[in-house]
PDB file of C-alpha atoms in Angstrom:
ATOM      1  CA  SER A   1      14.495   6.080 -15.243  1.00 52.00           C
ATOM      2  CA  GLY A   2      16.787   6.118 -12.192  1.00 68.00           C
ATOM      3  CA  LYS A   3      14.224   7.617  -9.798  1.00 90.00           C
ATOM      4  CA  VAL A   4      13.820   4.586  -7.575  1.00 94.00           C
ATOM      5  CA  LYS A   5      13.872   6.548  -4.308  1.00 93.00           C
ATOM      6  CA  GLU A   6      11.168   8.911  -5.542  1.00 94.00           C
ATOM      7  CA  TYR A   7       9.127   5.940  -6.719  1.00 95.00           C
ATOM      8  CA  TYR A   8       9.270   4.319  -3.285  1.00 96.00           C
ATOM      9  CA  PHE A   9       8.592   7.601  -1.476  1.00 95.00           C
ATOM     10  CA  GLY A  10       5.444   7.989  -3.585  1.00 96.00           C
ATOM     11  CA  LEU A  11       4.330   4.379  -3.292  1.00 96.00           C
ATOM     12  CA  SER A  12       4.933   4.418   0.455  1.00 96.00           C
ATOM     13  CA  GLU A  13       2.984   7.655   0.846  1.00 96.00           C
ATOM     14  CA  ILE A  14       0.029   6.268  -1.098  1.00 96.00           C
ATOM     15  CA  LEU A  15      -0.119   3.157   1.078  1.00 97.00           C
ATOM     16  CA  ARG A  16       0.397   5.084   4.314  1.00 96.00           C
ATOM     17  CA  LYS A  17      -2.416   7.532   3.464  1.00 96.00           C
ATOM     18  CA  TYR A  18      -4.730   4.711   2.495  1.00 96.00           C
ATOM     19  CA  MET A  19      -4.023   2.717   5.664  1.00 95.00           C
ATOM     20  CA  GLU A  20      -4.475   5.829   7.786  1.00 94.00           C
ATOM     21  CA  ASN A  21      -7.833   6.648   6.227  1.00 94.00           C
ATOM     22  CA  ARG A  22      -9.096   3.067   5.969  1.00 94.00           C
ATOM     23  CA  PHE A  23      -8.069   1.790   9.408  1.00 92.00           C
ATOM     24  CA  ASN A  24      -7.747   5.057  11.332  1.00 91.00           C
ATOM     25  CA  LEU A  25      -4.040   4.481  11.931  1.00 90.00           C
ATOM     26  CA  ALA A  26      -1.592   7.336  12.339  1.00 91.00           C
ATOM     27  CA  CYS A  27       0.804   6.539   9.490  1.00 92.00           C
ATOM     28  CA  ILE A  28       1.576   9.739   7.607  1.00 91.00           C
ATOM     29  CA  ASP A  29       3.903  11.507  10.021  1.00 91.00           C
ATOM     30  CA  ARG A  30       5.314   8.449  11.738  1.00 94.00           C
ATOM     31  CA  THR A  31       8.375   6.357  11.201  1.00 93.00           C
ATOM     32  CA  SER A  32       8.019   2.727  10.249  1.00 92.00           C
ATOM     33  CA  GLU A  33       9.139   1.776  13.771  1.00 92.00           C
ATOM     34  CA  GLU A  34       6.344   3.876  15.293  1.00 93.00           C
ATOM     35  CA  ILE A  35       3.800   2.255  12.972  1.00 93.00           C
ATOM     36  CA  ILE A  36       5.097  -1.199  13.881  1.00 90.00           C
ATOM     37  CA  ALA A  37       4.655  -0.383  17.572  1.00 90.00           C
ATOM     38  CA  GLU A  38       1.092   0.877  17.002  1.00 87.00           C
ATOM     39  CA  LEU A  39       0.109  -2.229  15.054  1.00 89.00           C
ATOM     40  CA  LYS A  40       0.773  -4.461  18.038  1.00 85.00           C
ATOM     41  CA  ASN A  41      -2.791  -3.582  19.125  1.00 77.00           C
ATOM     42  CA  GLY A  42      -4.327  -6.083  16.691  1.00 80.00           C
ATOM     43  CA  VAL A  43      -6.226  -3.616  14.486  1.00 81.00           C
ATOM     44  CA  LEU A  44      -5.254  -5.449  11.303  1.00 90.00           C
ATOM     45  CA  GLU A  45      -5.506  -9.081  10.263  1.00 91.00           C
ATOM     46  CA  GLN A  46      -2.108 -10.742  10.569  1.00 92.00           C
ATOM     47  CA  ASN A  47      -1.727 -11.264   6.802  1.00 94.00           C
ATOM     48  CA  ILE A  48      -2.514  -7.607   6.043  1.00 94.00           C
ATOM     49  CA  LYS A  49      -0.275  -6.394   8.851  1.00 94.00           C
ATOM     50  CA  ASP A  50       2.652  -8.577   7.757  1.00 94.00           C
ATOM     51  CA  ARG A  51       2.464  -7.407   4.142  1.00 96.00           C
ATOM     52  CA  PHE A  52       2.100  -3.744   5.137  1.00 96.00           C
ATOM     53  CA  LEU A  53       4.997  -3.831   7.590  1.00 94.00           C
ATOM     54  CA  ASN A  54       7.204  -5.823   5.233  1.00 95.00           C
ATOM     55  CA  PHE A  55       6.654  -3.205   2.549  1.00 96.00           C
ATOM     56  CA  LEU A  56       7.447  -0.360   4.970  1.00 95.00           C
ATOM     57  CA  VAL A  57      10.717  -1.961   6.049  1.00 94.00           C
ATOM     58  CA  GLU A  58      11.789  -2.771   2.487  1.00 94.00           C
ATOM     59  CA  SER A  59      10.810   0.659   1.169  1.00 95.00           C
ATOM     60  CA  ASP A  60      12.837   2.272   3.974  1.00 95.00           C
ATOM     61  CA  LEU A  61      15.905   0.438   2.654  1.00 95.00           C
ATOM     62  CA  VAL A  62      15.378   2.063  -0.735  1.00 95.00           C
ATOM     63  CA  LYS A  63      14.438   5.493   0.617  1.00 93.00           C
ATOM     64  CA  PHE A  64      17.095   5.853   3.307  1.00 92.00           C
ATOM     65  CA  ALA A  65      19.839   3.337   2.516  1.00 90.00           C
ATOM     66  CA  LYS A  66      21.515   2.767  -0.796  1.00 86.00           C
ATOM     67  CA  TYR A  67      19.523  -0.329  -1.707  1.00 92.00           C
ATOM     68  CA  ILE A  68      18.348  -0.379  -5.321  1.00 92.00           C
ATOM     69  CA  PRO A  69      15.893  -3.182  -6.070  1.00 93.00           C
ATOM     70  CA  ALA A  70      15.684  -4.913  -9.425  1.00 92.00           C
ATOM     71  CA  GLN A  71      13.053  -3.738 -11.904  1.00 91.00           C
ATOM     72  CA  LYS A  72      11.032  -6.879 -11.244  1.00 95.00           C
ATOM     73  CA  LYS A  73      10.990  -6.124  -7.500  1.00 95.00           C
ATOM     74  CA  THR A  74       9.657  -2.596  -8.060  1.00 94.00           C
ATOM     75  CA  GLU A  75       6.831  -4.053 -10.160  1.00 95.00           C
ATOM     76  CA  GLU A  76       6.094  -6.718  -7.526  1.00 96.00           C
ATOM     77  CA  ASP A  77       5.969  -4.040  -4.833  1.00 96.00           C
ATOM     78  CA  TRP A  78       3.500  -1.972  -6.847  1.00 97.00           C
ATOM     79  CA  GLU A  79       1.340  -5.068  -7.387  1.00 97.00           C
ATOM     80  CA  MET A  80       1.501  -5.912  -3.678  1.00 97.00           C
ATOM     81  CA  VAL A  81       0.404  -2.391  -2.679  1.00 97.00           C
ATOM     82  CA  TYR A  82      -2.385  -2.468  -5.250  1.00 96.00           C
ATOM     83  CA  SER A  83      -3.638  -5.874  -4.103  1.00 96.00           C
ATOM     84  CA  LEU A  84      -3.407  -4.863  -0.432  1.00 96.00           C
ATOM     85  CA  VAL A  85      -5.621  -1.861  -1.100  1.00 95.00           C
ATOM     86  CA  LYS A  86      -8.082  -3.868  -3.231  1.00 93.00           C
ATOM     87  CA  GLU A  87      -8.345  -6.596  -0.574  1.00 93.00           C
ATOM     88  CA  THR A  88      -9.085  -4.148   2.223  1.00 93.00           C
ATOM     89  CA  ILE A  89     -11.666  -1.962   0.519  1.00 90.00           C
ATOM     90  CA  PRO A  90     -14.914  -2.210   2.515  1.00 87.00           C
ATOM     91  CA  ALA A  91     -17.542  -4.424   0.853  1.00 81.00           C
ATOM     92  CA  GLU A  92     -19.867  -1.537  -0.066  1.00 73.00           C
ATOM     93  CA  ALA A  93     -17.100   0.474  -1.703  1.00 57.00           C
ATOM     94  CA  ALA A  94     -15.825  -2.628  -3.507  1.00 51.00           C
ATOM     95  CA  GLU A  95     -19.249  -3.175  -5.084  1.00 57.00           C
ATOM     96  CA  VAL A  96     -19.340   0.419  -6.320  1.00 56.00           C
ATOM     97  CA  SER A  97     -15.782   0.085  -7.625  1.00 57.00           C
ATOM     98  CA  GLN A  98     -16.668  -3.086  -9.549  1.00 59.00           C
ATOM     99  CA  MET A  99     -19.704  -1.386 -11.078  1.00 61.00           C
ATOM    100  CA  LEU A 100     -17.553   1.525 -12.221  1.00 61.00           C
ATOM    101  CA  GLU A 101     -14.983  -0.822 -13.784  1.00 64.00           C
ATOM    102  CA  LYS A 102     -17.550  -2.565 -15.996  1.00 64.00           C
ATOM    103  CA  PRO A 103     -17.598  -1.216 -19.548  1.00 66.00           C
ATOM    104  CA  LEU A 104     -20.752   0.592 -20.532  1.00 55.00           C
ATOM    105  CA  GLU A 105     -22.612  -0.610 -23.597  1.00 58.00           C
ATOM    106  CA  VAL A 106     -23.634   2.205 -25.901  1.00 58.00           C
ATOM    107  CA  GLY A 107     -27.404   2.587 -26.198  1.00 54.00           C
ATOM    108  CA  HIS A 108     -28.191   0.597 -23.054  1.00 50.00           C
ATOM    109  CA  VAL A 109     -29.129   1.951 -19.669  1.00 47.00           C
TER     110      VAL A 109
END
């Protein structure tokens, strides 16, 4: 609908808030460059860190430059953020989440 910048601002904010809460990283009020510098401390697995930082850099291009990604790219970015969050949910919370996602059968407890 032509609101690509708003989409990426929102998606970026969701991921930043999650990463801040999950890994105790200061992400909300920092620039991508400041986050990159902080992540040199090895808090995150390399794969997670690479995907997170890649998303930040690419989303900055949309938010602050005039880059407009293709529709397919916006969908891939959403899927990447979703999978990054799902992969990093602590084991206990993941079990609860899976239980909540299972459909309930009527009449069974």
